[in-house]
Tab-separated table of C-alpha atoms in Angstrom:
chain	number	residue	atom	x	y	z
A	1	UNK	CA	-31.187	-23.068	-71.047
A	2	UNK	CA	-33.195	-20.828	-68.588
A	3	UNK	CA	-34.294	-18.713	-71.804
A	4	UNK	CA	-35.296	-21.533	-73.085
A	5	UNK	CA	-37.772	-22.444	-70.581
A	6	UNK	CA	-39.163	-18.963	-70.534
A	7	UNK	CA	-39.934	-19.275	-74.807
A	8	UNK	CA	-41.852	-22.663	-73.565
A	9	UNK	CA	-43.738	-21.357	-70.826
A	10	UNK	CA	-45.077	-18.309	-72.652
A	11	UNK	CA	-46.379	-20.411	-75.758
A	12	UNK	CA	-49.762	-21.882	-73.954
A	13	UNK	CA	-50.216	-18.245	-73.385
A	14	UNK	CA	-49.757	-16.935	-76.969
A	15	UNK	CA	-52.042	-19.850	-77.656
A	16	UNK	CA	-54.930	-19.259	-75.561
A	17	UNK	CA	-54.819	-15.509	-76.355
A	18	UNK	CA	-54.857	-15.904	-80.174
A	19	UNK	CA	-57.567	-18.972	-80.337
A	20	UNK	CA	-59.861	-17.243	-77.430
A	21	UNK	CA	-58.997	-13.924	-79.671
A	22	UNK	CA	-60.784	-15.267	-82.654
A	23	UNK	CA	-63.648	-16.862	-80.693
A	24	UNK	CA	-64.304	-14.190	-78.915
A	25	UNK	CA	-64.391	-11.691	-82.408
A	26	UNK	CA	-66.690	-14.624	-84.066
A	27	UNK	CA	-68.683	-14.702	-80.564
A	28	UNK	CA	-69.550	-11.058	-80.584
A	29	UNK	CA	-70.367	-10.444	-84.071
A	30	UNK	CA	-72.832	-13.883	-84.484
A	31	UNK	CA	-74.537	-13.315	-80.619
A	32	UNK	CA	-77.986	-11.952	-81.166
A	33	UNK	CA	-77.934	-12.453	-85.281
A	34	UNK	CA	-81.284	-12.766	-86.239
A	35	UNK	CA	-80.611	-15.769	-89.276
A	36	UNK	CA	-83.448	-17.156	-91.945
A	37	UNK	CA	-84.440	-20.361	-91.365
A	38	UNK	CA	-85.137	-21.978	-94.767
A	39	UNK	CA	-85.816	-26.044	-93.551
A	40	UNK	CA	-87.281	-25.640	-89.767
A	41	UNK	CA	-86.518	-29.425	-87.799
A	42	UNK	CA	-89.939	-29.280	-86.764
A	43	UNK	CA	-93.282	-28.568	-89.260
A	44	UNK	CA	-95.586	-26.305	-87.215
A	45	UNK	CA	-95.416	-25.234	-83.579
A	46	UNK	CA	-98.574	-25.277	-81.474
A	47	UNK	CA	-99.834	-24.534	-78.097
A	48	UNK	CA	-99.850	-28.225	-76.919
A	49	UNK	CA	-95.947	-28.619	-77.725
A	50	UNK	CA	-95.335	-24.773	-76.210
A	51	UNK	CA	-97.778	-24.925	-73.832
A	52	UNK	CA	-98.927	-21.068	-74.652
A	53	UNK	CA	-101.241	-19.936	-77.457
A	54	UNK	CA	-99.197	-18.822	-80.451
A	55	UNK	CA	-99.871	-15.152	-81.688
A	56	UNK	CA	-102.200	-14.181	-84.640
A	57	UNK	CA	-99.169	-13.051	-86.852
A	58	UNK	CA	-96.223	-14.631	-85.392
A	59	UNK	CA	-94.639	-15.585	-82.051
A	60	UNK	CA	-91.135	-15.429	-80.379
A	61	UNK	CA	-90.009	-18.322	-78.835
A	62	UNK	CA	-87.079	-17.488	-76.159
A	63	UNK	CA	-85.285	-20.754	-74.514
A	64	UNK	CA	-84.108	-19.588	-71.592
A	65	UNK	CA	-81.759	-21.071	-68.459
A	66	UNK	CA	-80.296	-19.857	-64.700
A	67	UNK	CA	-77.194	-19.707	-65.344
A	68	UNK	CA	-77.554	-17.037	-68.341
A	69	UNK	CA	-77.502	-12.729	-67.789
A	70	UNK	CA	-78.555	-11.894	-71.682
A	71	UNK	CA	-81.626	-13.849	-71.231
A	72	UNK	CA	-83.026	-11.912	-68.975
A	73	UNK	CA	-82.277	-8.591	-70.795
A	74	UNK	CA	-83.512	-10.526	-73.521
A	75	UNK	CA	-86.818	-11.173	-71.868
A	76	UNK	CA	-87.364	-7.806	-70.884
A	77	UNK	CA	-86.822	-6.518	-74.652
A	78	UNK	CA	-88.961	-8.991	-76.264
A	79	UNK	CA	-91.858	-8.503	-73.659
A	80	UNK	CA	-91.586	-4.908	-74.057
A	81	UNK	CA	-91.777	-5.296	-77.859
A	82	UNK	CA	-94.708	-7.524	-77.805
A	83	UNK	CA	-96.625	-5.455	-75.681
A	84	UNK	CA	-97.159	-2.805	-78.609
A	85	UNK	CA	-98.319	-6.030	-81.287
A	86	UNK	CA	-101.229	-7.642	-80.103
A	87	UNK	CA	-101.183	-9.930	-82.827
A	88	UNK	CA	-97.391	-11.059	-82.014
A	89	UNK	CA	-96.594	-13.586	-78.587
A	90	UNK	CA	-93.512	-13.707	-76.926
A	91	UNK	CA	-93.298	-17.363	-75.104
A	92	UNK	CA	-90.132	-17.875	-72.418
A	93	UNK	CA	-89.363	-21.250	-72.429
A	94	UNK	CA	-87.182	-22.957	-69.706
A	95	UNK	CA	-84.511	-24.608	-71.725
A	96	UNK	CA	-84.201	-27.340	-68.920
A	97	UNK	CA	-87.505	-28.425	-68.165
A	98	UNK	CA	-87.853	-28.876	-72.497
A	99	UNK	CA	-84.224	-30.534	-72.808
A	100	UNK	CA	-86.144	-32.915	-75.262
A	101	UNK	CA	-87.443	-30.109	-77.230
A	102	UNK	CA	-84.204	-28.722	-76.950
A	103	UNK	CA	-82.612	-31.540	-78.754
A	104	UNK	CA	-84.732	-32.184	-81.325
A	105	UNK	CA	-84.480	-28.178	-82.297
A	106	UNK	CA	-80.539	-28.313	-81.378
A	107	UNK	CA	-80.263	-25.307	-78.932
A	108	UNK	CA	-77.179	-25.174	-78.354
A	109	UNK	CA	-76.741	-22.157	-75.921
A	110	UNK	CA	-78.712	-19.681	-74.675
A	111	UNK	CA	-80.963	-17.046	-75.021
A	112	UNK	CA	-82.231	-18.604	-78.246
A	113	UNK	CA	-84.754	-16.923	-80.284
A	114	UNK	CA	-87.281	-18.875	-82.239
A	115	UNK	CA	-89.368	-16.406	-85.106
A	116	UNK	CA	-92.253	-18.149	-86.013
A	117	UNK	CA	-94.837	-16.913	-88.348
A	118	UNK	CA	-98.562	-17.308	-88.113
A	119	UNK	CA	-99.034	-20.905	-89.242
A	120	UNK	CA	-96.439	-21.522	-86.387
A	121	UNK	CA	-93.688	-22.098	-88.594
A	122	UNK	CA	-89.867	-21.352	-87.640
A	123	UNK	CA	-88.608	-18.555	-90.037
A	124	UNK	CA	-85.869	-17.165	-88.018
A	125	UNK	CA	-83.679	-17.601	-85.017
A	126	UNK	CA	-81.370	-15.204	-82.809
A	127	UNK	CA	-78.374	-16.706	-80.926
A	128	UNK	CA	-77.669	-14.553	-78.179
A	129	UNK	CA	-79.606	-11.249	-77.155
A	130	UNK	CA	-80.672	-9.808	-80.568
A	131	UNK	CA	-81.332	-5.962	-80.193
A	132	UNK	CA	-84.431	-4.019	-80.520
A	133	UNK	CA	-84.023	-2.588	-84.420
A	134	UNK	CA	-83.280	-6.442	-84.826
A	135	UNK	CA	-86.212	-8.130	-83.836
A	136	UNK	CA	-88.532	-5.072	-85.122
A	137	UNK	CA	-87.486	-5.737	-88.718
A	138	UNK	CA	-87.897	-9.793	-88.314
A	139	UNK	CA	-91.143	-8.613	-87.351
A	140	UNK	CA	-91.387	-6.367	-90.094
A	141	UNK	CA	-91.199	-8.952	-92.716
A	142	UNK	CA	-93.754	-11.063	-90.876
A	143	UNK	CA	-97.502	-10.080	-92.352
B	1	UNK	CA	-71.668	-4.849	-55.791
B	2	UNK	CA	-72.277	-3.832	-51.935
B	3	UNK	CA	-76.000	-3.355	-53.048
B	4	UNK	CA	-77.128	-7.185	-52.882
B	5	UNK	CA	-80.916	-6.628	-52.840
B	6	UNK	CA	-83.225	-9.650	-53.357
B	7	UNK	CA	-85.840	-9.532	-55.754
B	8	UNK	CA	-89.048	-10.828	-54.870
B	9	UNK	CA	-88.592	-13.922	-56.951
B	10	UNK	CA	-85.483	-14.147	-54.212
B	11	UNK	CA	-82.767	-14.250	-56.700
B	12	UNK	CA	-79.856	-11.925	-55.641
B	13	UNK	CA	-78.446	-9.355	-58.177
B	14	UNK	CA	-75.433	-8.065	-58.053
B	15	UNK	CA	-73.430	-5.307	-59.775
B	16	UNK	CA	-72.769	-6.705	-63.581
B	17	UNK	CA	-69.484	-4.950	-63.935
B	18	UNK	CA	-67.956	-6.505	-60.994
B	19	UNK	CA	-67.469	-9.998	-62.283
B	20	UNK	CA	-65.991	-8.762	-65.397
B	21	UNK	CA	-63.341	-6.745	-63.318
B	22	UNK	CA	-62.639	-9.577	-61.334
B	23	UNK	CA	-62.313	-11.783	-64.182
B	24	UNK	CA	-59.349	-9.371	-65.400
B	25	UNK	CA	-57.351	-9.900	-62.403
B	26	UNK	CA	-57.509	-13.797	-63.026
B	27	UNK	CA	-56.521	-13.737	-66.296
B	28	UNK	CA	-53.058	-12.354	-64.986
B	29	UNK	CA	-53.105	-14.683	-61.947
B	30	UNK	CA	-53.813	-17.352	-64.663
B	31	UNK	CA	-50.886	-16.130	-66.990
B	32	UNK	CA	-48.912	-15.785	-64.098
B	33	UNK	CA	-49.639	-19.618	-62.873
B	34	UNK	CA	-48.830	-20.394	-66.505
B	35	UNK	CA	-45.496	-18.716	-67.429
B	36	UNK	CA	-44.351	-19.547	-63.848
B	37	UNK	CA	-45.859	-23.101	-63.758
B	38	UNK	CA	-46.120	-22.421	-60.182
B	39	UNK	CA	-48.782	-24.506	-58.595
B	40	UNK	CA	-48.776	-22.001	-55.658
B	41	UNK	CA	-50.109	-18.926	-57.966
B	42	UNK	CA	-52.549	-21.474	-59.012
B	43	UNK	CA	-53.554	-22.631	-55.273
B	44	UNK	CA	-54.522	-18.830	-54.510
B	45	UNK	CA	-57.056	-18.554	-57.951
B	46	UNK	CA	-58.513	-21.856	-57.068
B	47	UNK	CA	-58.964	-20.510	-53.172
B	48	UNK	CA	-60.989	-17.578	-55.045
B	49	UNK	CA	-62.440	-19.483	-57.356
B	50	UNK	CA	-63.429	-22.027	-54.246
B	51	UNK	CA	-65.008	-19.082	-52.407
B	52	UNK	CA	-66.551	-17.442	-55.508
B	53	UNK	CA	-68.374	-21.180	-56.294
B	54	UNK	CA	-69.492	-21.924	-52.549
B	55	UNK	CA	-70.363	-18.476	-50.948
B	56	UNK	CA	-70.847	-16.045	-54.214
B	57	UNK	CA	-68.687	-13.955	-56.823
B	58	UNK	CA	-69.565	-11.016	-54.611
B	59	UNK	CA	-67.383	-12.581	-51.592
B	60	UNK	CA	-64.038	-13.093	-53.383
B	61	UNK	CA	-60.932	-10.417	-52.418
B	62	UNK	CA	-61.784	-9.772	-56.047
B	63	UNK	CA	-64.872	-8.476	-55.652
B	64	UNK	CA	-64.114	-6.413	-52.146
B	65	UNK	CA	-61.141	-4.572	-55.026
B	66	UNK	CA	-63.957	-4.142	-56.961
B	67	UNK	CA	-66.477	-2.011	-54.131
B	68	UNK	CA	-63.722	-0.118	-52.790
B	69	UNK	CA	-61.477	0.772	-55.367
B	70	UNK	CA	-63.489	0.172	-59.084
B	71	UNK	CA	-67.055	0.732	-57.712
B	72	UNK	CA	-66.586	4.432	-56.584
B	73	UNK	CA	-64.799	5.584	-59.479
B	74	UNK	CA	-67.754	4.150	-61.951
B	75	UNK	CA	-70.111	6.556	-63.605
B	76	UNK	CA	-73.902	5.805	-64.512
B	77	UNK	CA	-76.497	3.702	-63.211
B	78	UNK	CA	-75.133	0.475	-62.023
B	79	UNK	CA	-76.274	-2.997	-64.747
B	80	UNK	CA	-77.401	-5.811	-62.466
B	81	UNK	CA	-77.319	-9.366	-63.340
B	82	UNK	CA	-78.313	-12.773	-61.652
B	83	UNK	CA	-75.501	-14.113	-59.286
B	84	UNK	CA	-76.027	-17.547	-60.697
B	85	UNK	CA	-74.246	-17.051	-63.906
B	86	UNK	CA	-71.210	-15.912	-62.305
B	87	UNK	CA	-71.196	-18.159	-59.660
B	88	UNK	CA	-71.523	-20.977	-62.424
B	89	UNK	CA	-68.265	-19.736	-63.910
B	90	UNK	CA	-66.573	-19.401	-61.244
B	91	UNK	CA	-67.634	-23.133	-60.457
B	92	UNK	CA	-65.871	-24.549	-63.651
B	93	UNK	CA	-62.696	-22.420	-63.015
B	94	UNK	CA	-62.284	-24.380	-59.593
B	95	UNK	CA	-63.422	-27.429	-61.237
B	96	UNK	CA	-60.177	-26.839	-64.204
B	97	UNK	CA	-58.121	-25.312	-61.639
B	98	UNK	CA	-58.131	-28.140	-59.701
B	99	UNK	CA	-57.421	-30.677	-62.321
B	100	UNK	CA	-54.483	-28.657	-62.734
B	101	UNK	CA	-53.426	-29.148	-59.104
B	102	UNK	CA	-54.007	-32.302	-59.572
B	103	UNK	CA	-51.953	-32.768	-62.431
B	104	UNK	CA	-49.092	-30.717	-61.055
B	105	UNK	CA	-49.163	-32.428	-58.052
B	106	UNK	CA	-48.765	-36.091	-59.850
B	107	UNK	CA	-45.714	-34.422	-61.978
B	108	UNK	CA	-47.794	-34.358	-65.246
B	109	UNK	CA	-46.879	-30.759	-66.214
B	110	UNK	CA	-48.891	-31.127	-69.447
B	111	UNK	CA	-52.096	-31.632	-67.738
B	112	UNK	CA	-51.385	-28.773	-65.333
B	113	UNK	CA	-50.689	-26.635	-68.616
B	114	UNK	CA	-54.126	-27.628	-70.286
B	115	UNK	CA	-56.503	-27.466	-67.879
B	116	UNK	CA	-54.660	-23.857	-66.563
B	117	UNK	CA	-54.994	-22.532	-70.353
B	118	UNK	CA	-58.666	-23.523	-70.427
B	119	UNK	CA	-59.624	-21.655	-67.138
B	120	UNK	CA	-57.767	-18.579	-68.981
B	121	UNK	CA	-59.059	-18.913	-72.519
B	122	UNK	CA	-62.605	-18.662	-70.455
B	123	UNK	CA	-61.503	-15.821	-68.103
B	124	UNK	CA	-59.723	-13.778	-70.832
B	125	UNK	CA	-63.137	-14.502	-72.950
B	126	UNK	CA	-65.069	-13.083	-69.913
B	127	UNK	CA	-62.949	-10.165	-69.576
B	128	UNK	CA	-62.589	-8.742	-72.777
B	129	UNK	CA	-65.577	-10.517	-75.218
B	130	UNK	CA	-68.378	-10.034	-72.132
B	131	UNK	CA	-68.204	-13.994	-72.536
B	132	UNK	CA	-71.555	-15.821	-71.004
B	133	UNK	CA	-69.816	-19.206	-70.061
B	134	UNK	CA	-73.332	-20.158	-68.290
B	135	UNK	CA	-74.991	-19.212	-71.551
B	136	UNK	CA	-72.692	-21.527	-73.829
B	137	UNK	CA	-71.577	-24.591	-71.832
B	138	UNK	CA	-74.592	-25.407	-69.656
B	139	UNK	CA	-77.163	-26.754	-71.990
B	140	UNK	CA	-74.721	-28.551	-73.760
B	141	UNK	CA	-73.724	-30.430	-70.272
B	142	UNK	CA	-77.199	-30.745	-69.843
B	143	UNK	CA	-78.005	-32.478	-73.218
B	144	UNK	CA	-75.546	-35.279	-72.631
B	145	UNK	CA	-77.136	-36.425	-70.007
């Protein structure tokens, strides 16, 4: 009887640990993923819907909120790679004050990277903080 | 974590590491609330949770482990992050902590079993994955409005 109970109270826990086990493997390995976007929800980005000029080549747009450490780091790295590229932007956006941008581009969670190319164009986007080598060959393949 | 500074955008920073420590010592409080089922292990987490959500992550009896015991023995140059992350998190563990009070306290054990696994799926997540619960679950609160 009282063996029994134990078996039943320790289930929810073998639960939790495999299910938060396999998010947490998938959550690692797809955070900061820099994935081709083949059919963009919107046509062309400009400066009246980002409210910054877009850059000659192509521009990163970052969606950003408080309640989020990687988007600063995030910040930092894409600022510091932009700062080398005068003909690439880097745009923060606050995820918040855009919630109906946010919808119709479904940002789910972020940091979220936008790549767009020089006709303002979404090519790419980054879930998560995407790492230097990342972004520089997203970059790369922009011309 | 004893070095709070404030930035000059006024946003306090705080040692990174020390809300990922302190989220391994409530995943065992957490498995410990659930293979007891003992409301009272789950009254203390939502106490630090409770502080953690009003006052700061950097207040809990977590955190004080943390700068006396953890902090000193840590090599390298101290990572810094935003309190308001944290102190997010910690705001939705009180929040599922105490719907499992709740629960236990009406006699539904299942909803004292649920809402305890959720708060330790996320602090497991946090421990071990580096989980950003701000970074996943507030936007999507904030599109339903």
């Amino acid at each position: 009887m009282r063996k029994t109970t134990r078996v039943n109270s320790l289930t929810p826990i073998a639960i939790v640990l495999v299910l938060a086990s396999a998010y947490g493997f998938w959550y690692k390995n797809s955070r900061g993923k820099i994935r081709k976007v083949e059919k963009p929800a919107e046509g062309a980005f400009n400066a009246e819907i980002l409210g910054e000029d877009l850059g000659v080549r192509a521009t990163l747009v970052q969606f950003s909120s408080a309640f989020c450490t990687p988007c600063r780091a995030t910040k930092a790295l894409l600022q510091n790679v932009v700062a080398e590229m005068p003909d690439v932007r880097h745009i923060d956006i606050d995820a918040e004050a855009h919630l109906d941008l946010v919808r119709k581009l479904d940002i789910r969670s972020t940091p979220t990277t936008l790549f767009l190319d020089s006709r303002g164009v979404e090519v790419g986007r980054a879930v998560g903080a995407p790492r230097r080598d990342q972004v520089l060959d997203a970059l790369s393949a922009l011309q | 974590m004893t070095q709070v500074t404030s930035q000059p955008t006024k946003i306090t920073t705080i040692d990174a590491r020390g809300p990922r420590f302190s989220a391994g010592i409530t995943v065992i409080l957490l498995a410990t609330a659930l293979a007891t089922q003992s409301p009272w292990v789950l009254a203390i987490q939502a106490i630090v949770f409770a502080i953690g959500a009003l006052r700061g992550p950097q207040f809990t009896p977590y955190a004080f482990i943390f700068r006396t015991l953890v902090r000193p023995r840590l090599k390298g140059a101290a990572p810094t992050e935003d309190v308001r992350p944290p102190q997010f998190a910690q705001s939705v563990g009180l929040l599922f902590t105490l719907i499992a009070l709740a629960g236990s306290l009406s006699g539904i054990s299942a909803i004292f079993i649920i809402a305890t696994s959720f708060a330790f799926a996320a602090a497991f997540l946090n421990a071990a994955f580096d989980f950003c619960l701000g970074c996943e679950v507030y936007l999507l609160l904030l599109r339903l409005r």
